[in-house]
Coordinates of C-alpha atoms in Angstrom, one line a residue:
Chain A
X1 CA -129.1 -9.3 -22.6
X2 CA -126.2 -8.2 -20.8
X3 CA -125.4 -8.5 -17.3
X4 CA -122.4 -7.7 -15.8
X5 CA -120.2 -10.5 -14.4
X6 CA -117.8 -9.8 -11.8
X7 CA -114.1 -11.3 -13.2
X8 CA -112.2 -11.5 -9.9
X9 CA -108.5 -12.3 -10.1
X10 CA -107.3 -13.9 -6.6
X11 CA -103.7 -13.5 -6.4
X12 CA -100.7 -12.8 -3.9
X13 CA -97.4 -13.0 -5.5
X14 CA -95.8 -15.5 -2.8
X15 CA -96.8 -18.7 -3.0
X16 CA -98.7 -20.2 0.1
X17 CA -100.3 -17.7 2.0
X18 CA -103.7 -19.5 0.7
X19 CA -104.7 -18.1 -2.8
X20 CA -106.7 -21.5 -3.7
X21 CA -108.0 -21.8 0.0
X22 CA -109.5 -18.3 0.0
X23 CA -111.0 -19.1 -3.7
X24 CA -112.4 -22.6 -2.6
X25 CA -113.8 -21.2 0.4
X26 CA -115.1 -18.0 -1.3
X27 CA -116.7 -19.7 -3.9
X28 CA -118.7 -22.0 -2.0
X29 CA -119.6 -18.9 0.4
X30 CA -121.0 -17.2 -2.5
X31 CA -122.8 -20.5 -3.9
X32 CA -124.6 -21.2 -0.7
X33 CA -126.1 -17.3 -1.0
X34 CA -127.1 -18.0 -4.6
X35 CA -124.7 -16.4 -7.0
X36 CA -124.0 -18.6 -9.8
X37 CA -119.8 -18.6 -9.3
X38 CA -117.6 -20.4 -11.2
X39 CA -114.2 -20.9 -10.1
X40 CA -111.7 -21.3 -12.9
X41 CA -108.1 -23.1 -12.1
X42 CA -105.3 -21.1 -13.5
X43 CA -102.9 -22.8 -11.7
X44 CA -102.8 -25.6 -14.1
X45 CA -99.0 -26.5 -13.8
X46 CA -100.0 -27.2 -10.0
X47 CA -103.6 -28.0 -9.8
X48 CA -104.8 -28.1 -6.2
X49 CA -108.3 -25.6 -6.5
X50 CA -109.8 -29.4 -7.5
X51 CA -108.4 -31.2 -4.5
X52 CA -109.7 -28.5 -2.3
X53 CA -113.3 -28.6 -3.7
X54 CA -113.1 -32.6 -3.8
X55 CA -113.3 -32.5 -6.9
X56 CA -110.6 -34.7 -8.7
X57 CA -112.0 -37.6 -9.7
X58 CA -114.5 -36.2 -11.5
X59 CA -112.8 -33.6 -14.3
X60 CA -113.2 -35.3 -17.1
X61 CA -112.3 -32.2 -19.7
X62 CA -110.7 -29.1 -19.3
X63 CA -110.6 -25.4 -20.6
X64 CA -108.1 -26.6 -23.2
X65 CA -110.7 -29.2 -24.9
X66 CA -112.9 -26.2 -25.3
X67 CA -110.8 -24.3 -27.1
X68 CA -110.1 -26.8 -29.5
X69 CA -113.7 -27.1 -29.5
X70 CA -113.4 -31.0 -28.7
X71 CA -116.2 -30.7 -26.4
X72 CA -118.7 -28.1 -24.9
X73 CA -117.9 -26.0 -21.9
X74 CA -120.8 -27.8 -19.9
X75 CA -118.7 -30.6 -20.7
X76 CA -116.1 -29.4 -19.1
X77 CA -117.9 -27.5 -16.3
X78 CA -117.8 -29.5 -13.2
X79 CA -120.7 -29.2 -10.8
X80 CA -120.2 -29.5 -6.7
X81 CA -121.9 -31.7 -5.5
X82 CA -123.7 -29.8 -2.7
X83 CA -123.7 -26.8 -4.3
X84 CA -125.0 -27.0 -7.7
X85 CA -124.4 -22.8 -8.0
X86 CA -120.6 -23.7 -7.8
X87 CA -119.0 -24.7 -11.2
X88 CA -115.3 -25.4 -11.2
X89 CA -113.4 -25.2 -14.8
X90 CA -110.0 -26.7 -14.7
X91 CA -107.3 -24.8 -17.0
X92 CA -105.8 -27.5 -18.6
X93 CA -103.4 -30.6 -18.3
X94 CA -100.3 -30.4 -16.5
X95 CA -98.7 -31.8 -19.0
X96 CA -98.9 -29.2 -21.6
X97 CA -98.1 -26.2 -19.7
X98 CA -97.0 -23.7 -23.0
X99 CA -100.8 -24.0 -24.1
X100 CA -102.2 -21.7 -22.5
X101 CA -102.0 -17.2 -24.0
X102 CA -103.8 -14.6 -22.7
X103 CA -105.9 -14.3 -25.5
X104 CA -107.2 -17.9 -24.7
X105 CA -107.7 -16.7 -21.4
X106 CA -109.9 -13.9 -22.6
X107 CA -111.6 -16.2 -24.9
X108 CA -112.3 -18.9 -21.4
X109 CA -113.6 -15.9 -19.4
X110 CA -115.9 -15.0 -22.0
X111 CA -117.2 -17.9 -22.6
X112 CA -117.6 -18.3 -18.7
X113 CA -119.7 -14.8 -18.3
X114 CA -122.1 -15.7 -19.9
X115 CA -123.7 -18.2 -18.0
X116 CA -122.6 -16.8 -14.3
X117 CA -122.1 -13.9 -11.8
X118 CA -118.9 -14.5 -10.7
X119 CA -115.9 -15.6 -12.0
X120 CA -113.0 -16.4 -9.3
X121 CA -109.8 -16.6 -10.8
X122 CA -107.0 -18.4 -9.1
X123 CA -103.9 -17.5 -10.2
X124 CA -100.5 -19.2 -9.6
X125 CA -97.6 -17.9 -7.8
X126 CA -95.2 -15.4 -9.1
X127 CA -95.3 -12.5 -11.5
X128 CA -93.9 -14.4 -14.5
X129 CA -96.1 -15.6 -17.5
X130 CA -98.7 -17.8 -15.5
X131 CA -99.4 -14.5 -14.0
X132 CA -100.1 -12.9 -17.0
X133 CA -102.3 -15.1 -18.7
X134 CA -104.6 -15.0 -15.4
X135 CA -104.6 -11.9 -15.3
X136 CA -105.5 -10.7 -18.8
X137 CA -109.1 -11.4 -18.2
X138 CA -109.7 -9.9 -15.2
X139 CA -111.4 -7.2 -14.2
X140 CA -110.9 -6.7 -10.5
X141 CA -108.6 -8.4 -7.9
X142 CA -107.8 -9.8 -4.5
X143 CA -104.6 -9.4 -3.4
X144 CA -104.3 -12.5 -0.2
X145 CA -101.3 -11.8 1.8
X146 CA -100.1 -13.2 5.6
X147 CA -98.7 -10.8 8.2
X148 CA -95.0 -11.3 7.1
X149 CA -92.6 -9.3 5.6
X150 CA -91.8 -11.3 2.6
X151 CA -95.3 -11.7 1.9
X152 CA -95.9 -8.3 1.7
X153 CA -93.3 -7.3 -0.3
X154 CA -94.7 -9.9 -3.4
X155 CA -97.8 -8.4 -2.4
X156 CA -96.9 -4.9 -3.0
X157 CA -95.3 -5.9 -6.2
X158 CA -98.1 -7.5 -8.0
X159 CA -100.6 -4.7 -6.7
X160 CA -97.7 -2.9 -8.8
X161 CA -98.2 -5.2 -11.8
X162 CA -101.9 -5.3 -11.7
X163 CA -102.0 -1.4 -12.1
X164 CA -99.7 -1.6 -14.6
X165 CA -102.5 -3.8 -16.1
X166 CA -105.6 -1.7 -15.9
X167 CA -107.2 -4.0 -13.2
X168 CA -109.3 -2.0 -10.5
X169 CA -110.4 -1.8 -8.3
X170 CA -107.8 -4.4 -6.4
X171 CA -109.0 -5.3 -2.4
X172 CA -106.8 -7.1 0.6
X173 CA -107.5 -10.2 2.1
X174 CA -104.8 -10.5 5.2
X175 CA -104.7 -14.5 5.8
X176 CA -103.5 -16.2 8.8
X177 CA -103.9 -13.7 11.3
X178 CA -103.1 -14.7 14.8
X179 CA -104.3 -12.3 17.1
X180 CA -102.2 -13.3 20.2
X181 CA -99.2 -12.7 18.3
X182 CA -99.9 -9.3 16.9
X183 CA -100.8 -8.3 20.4
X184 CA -97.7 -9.0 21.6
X185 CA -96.2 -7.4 18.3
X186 CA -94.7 -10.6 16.8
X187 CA -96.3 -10.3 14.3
X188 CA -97.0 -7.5 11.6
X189 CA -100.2 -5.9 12.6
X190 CA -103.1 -4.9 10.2
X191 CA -102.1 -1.7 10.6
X192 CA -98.9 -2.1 9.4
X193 CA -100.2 -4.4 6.4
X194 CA -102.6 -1.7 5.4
X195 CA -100.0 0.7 5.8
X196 CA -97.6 -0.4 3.4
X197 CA -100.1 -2.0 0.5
X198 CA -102.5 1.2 0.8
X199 CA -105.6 -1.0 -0.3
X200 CA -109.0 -1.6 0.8
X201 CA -109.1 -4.4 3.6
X202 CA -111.6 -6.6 2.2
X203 CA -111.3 -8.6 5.2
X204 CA -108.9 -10.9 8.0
X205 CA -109.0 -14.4 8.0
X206 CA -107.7 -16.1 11.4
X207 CA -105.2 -19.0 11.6
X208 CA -107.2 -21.7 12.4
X209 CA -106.4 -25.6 12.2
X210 CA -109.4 -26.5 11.0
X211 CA -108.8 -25.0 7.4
X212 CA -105.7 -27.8 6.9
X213 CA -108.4 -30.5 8.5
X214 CA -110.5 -29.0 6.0
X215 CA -108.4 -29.1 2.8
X216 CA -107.0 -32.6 3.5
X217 CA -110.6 -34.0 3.5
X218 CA -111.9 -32.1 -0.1
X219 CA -114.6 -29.9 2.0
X220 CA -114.3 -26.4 2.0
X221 CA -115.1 -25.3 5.3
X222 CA -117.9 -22.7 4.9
X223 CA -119.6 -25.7 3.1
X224 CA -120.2 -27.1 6.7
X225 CA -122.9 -25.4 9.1
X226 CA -119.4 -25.8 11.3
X227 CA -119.3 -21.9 12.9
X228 CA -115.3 -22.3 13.3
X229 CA -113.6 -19.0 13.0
X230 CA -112.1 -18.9 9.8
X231 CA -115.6 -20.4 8.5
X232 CA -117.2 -17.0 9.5
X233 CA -114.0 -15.1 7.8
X234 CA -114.6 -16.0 4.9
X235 CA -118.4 -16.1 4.5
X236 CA -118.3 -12.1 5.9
X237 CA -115.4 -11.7 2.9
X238 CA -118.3 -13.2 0.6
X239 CA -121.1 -10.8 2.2
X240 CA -118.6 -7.9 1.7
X241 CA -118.1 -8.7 -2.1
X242 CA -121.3 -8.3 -2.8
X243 CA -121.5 -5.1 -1.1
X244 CA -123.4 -6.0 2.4
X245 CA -121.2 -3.9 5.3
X246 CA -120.2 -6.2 7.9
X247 CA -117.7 -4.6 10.5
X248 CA -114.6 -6.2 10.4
X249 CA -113.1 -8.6 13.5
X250 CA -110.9 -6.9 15.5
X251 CA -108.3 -9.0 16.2
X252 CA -107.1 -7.5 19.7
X253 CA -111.0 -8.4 21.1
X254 CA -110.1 -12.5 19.4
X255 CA -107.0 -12.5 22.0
X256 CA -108.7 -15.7 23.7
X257 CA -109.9 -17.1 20.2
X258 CA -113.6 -17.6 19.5
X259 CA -113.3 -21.9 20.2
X260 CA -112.1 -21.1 24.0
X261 CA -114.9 -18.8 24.2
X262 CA -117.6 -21.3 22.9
X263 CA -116.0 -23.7 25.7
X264 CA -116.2 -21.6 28.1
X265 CA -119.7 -20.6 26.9
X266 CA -120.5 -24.6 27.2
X267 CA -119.3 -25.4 30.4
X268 CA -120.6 -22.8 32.2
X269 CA -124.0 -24.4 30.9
X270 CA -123.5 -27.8 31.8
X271 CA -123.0 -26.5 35.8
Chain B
X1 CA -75.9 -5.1 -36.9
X2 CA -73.4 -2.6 -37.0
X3 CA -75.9 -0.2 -38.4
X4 CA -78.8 -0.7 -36.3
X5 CA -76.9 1.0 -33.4
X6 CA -75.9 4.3 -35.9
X7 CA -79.8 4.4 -36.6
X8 CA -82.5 4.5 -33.9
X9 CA -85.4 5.2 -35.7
X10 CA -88.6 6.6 -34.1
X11 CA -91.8 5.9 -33.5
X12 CA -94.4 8.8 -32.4
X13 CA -97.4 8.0 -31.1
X14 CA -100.3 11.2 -32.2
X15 CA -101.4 13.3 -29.3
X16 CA -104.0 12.0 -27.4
X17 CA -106.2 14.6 -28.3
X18 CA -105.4 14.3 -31.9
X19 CA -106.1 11.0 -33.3
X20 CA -106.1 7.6 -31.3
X21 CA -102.7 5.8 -31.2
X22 CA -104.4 2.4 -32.0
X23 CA -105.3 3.7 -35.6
X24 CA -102.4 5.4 -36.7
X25 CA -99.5 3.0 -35.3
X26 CA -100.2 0.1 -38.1
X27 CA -99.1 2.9 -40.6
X28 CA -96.2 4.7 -38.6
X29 CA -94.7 1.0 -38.2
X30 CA -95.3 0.0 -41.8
X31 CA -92.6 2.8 -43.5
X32 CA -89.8 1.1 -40.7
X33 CA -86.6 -0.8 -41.4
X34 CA -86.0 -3.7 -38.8
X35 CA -83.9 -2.5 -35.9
X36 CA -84.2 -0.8 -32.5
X37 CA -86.8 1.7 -32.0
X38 CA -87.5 4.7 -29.7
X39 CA -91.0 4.6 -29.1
X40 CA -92.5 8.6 -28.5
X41 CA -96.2 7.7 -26.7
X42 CA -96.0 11.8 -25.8
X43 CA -99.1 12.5 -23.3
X44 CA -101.1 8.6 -23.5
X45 CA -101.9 6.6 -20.4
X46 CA -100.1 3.2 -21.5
X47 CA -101.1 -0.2 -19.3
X48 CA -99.5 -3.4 -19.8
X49 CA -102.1 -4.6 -22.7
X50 CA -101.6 -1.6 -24.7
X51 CA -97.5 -2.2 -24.6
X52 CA -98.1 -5.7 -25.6
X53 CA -100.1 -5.0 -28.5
X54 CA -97.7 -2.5 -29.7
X55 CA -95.0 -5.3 -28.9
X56 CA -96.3 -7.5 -31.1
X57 CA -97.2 -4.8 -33.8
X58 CA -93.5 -3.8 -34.0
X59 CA -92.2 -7.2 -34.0
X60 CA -94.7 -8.1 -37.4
X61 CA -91.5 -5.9 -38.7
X62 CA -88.9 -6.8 -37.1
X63 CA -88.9 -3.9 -34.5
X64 CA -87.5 -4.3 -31.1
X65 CA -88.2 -1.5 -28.6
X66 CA -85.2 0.2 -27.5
X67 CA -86.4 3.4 -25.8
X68 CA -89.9 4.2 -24.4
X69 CA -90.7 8.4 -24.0
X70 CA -93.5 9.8 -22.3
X71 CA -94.9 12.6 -20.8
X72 CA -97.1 10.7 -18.1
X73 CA -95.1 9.7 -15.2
X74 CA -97.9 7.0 -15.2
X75 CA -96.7 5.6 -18.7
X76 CA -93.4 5.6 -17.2
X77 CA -93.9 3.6 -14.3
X78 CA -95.6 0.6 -16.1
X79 CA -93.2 0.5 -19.1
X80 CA -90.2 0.2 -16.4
X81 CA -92.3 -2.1 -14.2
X82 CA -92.2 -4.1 -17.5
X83 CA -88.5 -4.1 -18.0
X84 CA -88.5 -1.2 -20.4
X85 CA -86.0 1.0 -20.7
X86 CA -88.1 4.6 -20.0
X87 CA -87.3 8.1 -19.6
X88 CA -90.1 10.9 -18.8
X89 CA -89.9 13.7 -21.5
X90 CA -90.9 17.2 -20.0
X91 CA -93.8 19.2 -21.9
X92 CA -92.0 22.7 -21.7
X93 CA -88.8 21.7 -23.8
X94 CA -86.4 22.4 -21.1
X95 CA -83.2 21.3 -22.0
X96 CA -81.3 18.6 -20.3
X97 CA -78.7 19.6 -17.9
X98 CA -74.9 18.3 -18.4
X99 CA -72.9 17.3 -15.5
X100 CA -70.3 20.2 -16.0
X101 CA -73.3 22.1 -15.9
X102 CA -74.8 20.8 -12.2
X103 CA -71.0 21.1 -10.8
X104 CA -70.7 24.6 -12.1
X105 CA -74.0 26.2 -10.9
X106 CA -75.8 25.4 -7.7
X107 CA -78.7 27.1 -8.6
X108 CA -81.7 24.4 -9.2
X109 CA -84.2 26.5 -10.6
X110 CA -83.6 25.8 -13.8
X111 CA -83.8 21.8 -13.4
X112 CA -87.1 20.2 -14.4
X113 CA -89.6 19.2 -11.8
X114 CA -91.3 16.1 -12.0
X115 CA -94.6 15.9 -10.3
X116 CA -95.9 11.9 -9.7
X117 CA -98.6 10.9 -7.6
X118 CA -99.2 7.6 -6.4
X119 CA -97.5 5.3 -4.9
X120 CA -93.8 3.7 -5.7
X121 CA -94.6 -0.4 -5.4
X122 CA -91.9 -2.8 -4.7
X123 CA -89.9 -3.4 -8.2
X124 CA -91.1 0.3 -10.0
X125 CA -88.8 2.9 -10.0
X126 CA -89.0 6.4 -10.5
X127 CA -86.6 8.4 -12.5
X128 CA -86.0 12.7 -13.0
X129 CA -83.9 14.7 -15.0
X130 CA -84.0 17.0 -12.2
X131 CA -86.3 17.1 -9.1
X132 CA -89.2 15.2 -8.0
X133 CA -91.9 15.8 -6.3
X134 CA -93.8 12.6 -5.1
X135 CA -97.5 12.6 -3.8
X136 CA -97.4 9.1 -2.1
X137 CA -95.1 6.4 -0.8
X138 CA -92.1 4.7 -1.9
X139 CA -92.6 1.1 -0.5
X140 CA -89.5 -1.2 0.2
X141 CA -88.4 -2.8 -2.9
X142 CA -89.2 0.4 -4.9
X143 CA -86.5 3.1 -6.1
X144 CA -86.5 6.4 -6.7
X145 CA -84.1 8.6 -8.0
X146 CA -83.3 12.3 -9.3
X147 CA -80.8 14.7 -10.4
X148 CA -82.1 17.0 -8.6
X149 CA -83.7 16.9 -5.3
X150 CA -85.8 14.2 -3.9
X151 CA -89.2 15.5 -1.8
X152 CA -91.9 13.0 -1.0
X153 CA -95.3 14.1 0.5
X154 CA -95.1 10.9 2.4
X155 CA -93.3 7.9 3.5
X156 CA -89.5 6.8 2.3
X157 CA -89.4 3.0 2.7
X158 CA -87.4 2.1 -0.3
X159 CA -84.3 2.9 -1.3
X160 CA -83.7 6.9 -2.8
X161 CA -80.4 8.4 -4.7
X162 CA -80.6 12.1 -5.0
X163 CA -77.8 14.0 -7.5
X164 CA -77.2 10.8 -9.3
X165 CA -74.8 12.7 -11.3
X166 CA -72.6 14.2 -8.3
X167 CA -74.5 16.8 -6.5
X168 CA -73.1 17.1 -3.2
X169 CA -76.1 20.0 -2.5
X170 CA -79.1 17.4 -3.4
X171 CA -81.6 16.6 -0.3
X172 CA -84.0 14.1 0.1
X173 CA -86.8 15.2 2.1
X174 CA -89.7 12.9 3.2
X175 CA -92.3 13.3 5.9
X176 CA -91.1 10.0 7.2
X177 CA -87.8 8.9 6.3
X178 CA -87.3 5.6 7.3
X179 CA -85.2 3.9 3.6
X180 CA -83.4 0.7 3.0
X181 CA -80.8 2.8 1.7
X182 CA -80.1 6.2 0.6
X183 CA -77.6 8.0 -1.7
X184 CA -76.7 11.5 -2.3
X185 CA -74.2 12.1 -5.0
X186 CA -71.9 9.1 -4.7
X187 CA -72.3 8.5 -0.7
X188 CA -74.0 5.7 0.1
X189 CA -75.8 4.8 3.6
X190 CA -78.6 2.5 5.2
X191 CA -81.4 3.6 6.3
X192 CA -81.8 4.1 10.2
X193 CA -83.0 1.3 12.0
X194 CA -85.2 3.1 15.2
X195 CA -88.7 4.1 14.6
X196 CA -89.5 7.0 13.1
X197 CA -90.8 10.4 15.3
X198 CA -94.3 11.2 14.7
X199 CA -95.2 14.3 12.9
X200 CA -91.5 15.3 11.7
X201 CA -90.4 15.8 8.0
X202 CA -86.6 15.2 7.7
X203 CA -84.0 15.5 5.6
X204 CA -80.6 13.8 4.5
X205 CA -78.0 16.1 3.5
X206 CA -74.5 15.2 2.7
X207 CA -72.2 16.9 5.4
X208 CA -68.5 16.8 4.4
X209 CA -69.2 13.0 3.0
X210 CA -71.4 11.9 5.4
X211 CA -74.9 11.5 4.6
X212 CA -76.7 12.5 7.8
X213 CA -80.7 13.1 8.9
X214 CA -82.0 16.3 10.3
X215 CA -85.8 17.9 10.8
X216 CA -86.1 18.8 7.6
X217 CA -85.4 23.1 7.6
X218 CA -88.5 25.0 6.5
X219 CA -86.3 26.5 4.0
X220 CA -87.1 23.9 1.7
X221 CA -84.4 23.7 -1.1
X222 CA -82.4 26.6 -1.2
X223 CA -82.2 30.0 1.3
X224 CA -82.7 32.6 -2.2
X225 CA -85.7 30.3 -3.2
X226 CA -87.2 31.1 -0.3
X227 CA -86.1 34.6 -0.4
X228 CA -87.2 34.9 -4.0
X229 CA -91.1 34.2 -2.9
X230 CA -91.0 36.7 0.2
X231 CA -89.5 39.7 -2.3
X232 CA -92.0 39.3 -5.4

């Protein structure tokens, strides 16, 4: 039998603008709709996609230990704990940081396909060789960038690189959107984003405090039945992935931001 | 090491249409003596992968990449995007102009066009023994540059050098011409700072060493090109 696995490489050149956030968050999104996903840690010098999941305490092995065939991949493979469809495999150690080729990369992602749907890369910051491995194995891409200049620019080069590399088709996720600002042109508007990059906008997640409540407490938030606004970003990125067309948000018609409106909403009822 | 630099050797890559590169590079490679190489990969789409197995293929021998020649503005693009070293060789065997040859004679016909399409991403560059004509954006970051004349079907945001060997005639033309910096010959100037009209191609000619931006004049490159079309 062979299915078809969706490799998907997230990336963004600049470091930051919420790589492991977006993966965390995606992955649970796509768990909780019933796609087996595993989400594999290439960021191994700086490990965080584990912290995010609340997930630390319970690696045990990582991708390197398979390799050397020093233990099975379900060893290594570590369940959520709500969401049983979500696997996370760590990369490797820290502390051994020149392990890690792109043919062992291939040989990770292989393994990895055959047991799920999706495969969510991470992949650290930069273009240099941490780049490269993650991206040997992958077959399509999301490129996460924020409305700023510098942000773009990394962007545009590794949409550059990843060409270069025979990945397609490559979407954008545009990250930290604050609607007030681009209304009052502050801020780089999607437009402007879209403009530049010339890729499909695979969606617009909003700036919303919640997602550093979220990440400081190990629980991504479209985990949570909690509706807040980046929540529904990123489950309508999930739905979009897997081909369901949901209009995007418009970020002009957010201008009083979706919490105010809920308050507004609940006062009204309690009079 | 002395020697290595009097002999380049070369390696050829088959035609695509001939034989696949991937079976008949283990045996170009094998006849080599360790050194710099130009590498000939004539009309195939190269990615990154393919450039790092023939990497490690040539360095099994001791072979170190000096050159990489293509055909494909494609194959061009990624090998410089890699840090290559790359020049686009022209199908038609149209010989390379001299500089004595651009100062003495105006006429541009006889350069080379180089037709790319896509867009120029932030770090690529794009290179032409003569002109170029681009189907897509040059992004900030990104550089393109020509011996000849510079004509994108689309937005300037990077940085452009037209007559990079002293050709005070050159032009860049772009439907929106908003650079980082430009150059013609060996004037230099930053890019203009207002937002761009809607709906205008323009042009940067050099005007007695100034490099200034106009509506672009319907008579694209030269008047007797023009001319040429209406009498034939």
């Amino acid at each position: 039998m062979t299915k078809s696995t969706r490799i998907i490489l997230i990336c963004s050149g600049k470091g930051g603008v919420g790589k492991t956030t977006l993966t965390a968050n995606l992955g649970i999104a796509l768990a909780k709709r019933g796609v087996n996903t595993a989400v594999l840690d290439a960021d191994f010098g700086l490990r965080n996609l584990d912290l995010l999941l609340g997930l630390e305490n319970r690696i045990v092995y990582t991708a390197q230990e398979v390799l050397d065939e020093s233990c099975r991949l379900e060893q290594a493979l570590v369940k959520h704990k709500q969401e049983p469809n979500l696997s996370l495999l760590p990369a490797g150690n820290p502390r051994m940081l020149d392990w890690l080729t792109p043919d062992d990369m291939q040989r990770i992602v292989a393994l990895l396909s055959e047991q799920f749907d999706y495969v969510l890369i991470d992949c650290p910051a930069g273009v240099e060789d941490g780049f490269k491995n993650a991206v040997a194995a992958a077959k399509e891409a999301i490129v996460v960038t924020n409305p700023e200049v510098s942000a773009v620019r990394d962007a545009d080069r590794v949409i550059g690189l990843l060409n270069t590399h025979g990945v397609q088709p490559v979407q954008l996720v545009l990250n930290r959107v604050r609607p007030k600002m681009m209304a009052s042109q502050e801020m780089l508007s999607v437009d402007d984003v879209t403009d530049i990059l010339a890729l499909p906008l695979l969606g617009l997640v909003l700036e919303d405090e919640q997602v550093i409540v979220s990440t400081n407490r190990g629980e991504p938030l479209t985990l949570s039945s909690n509706n807040s606004p980046a929540a529904r970003c990123y489950s309508n990125i999930a739905g979009r992935l897997q081909g369901e067309q949901i209009p995007m948000i418009d970020p002009s018609k957010e201008g009083s931001g979706v919490r105010a409106k809920i308050r507004r909403l609940m006062q009204t009822k309690i009079f | 090491m002395l020697n290595h630099f009097s002999k380049i050797q070369t390696i050829s890559l088959p035609l695509s249409r001939e034989e696949d590169w991937k079976v008949s590079l283990p045996n170009k490679v094998k006849g080599l003596d360790e050194g710099l190489v130009v590498l000939n990969c004539r009309d195939w789409l190269l990615t990154y992968r393919d450039f790092q197995k023939i990497e490690a293929l040539c360095g099994t021998k001791g072979l170190q990449i000096e050159i990489i020649i293509s055909t494909r503005t494609e194959t061009i693009v990624s090998a410089s995007s890699l840090g290559y070293q790359a020049k686009l060789s022209l199908n038609n065997n149209q010989k390379k102009p001299t500089n004595s040859e651009i100062d003495s004679n105006n006429n541009h016909n006889d350069l080379p066009l180089l037709f790319h399409r896509g867009t120029i991403r932030s770090g690529e560059n794009l290179d032409s023994e003569g002109d170029i004509l681009l189907l897509g954006d040059v992004n900030p970051g990104a550089k393109i540059s020509a011996v000849g004349n510079i004509l994108i079907w689309g937005k300037l945001r990077g940085n452009a050098h037209a007559g990079k060997l002293g050709d005070d005639q050159a032009k860049i033309i772009a439907l929106q011409l908003r650079p980082l910096q430009l150059r013609i010959s060996q004037a230099i100037a930053r890019g203009p700072e207002e937002k761009p009209q809607a709906g205008f191609a323009e042009e940067a000619i050099l005007e007695s060493g100034q490099i200034v931006i106009k509506p672009a004049n319907p008579n694209l490159l030269r008047a007797h090109t023009a001319q040429n079309v209406f009498i034939s």
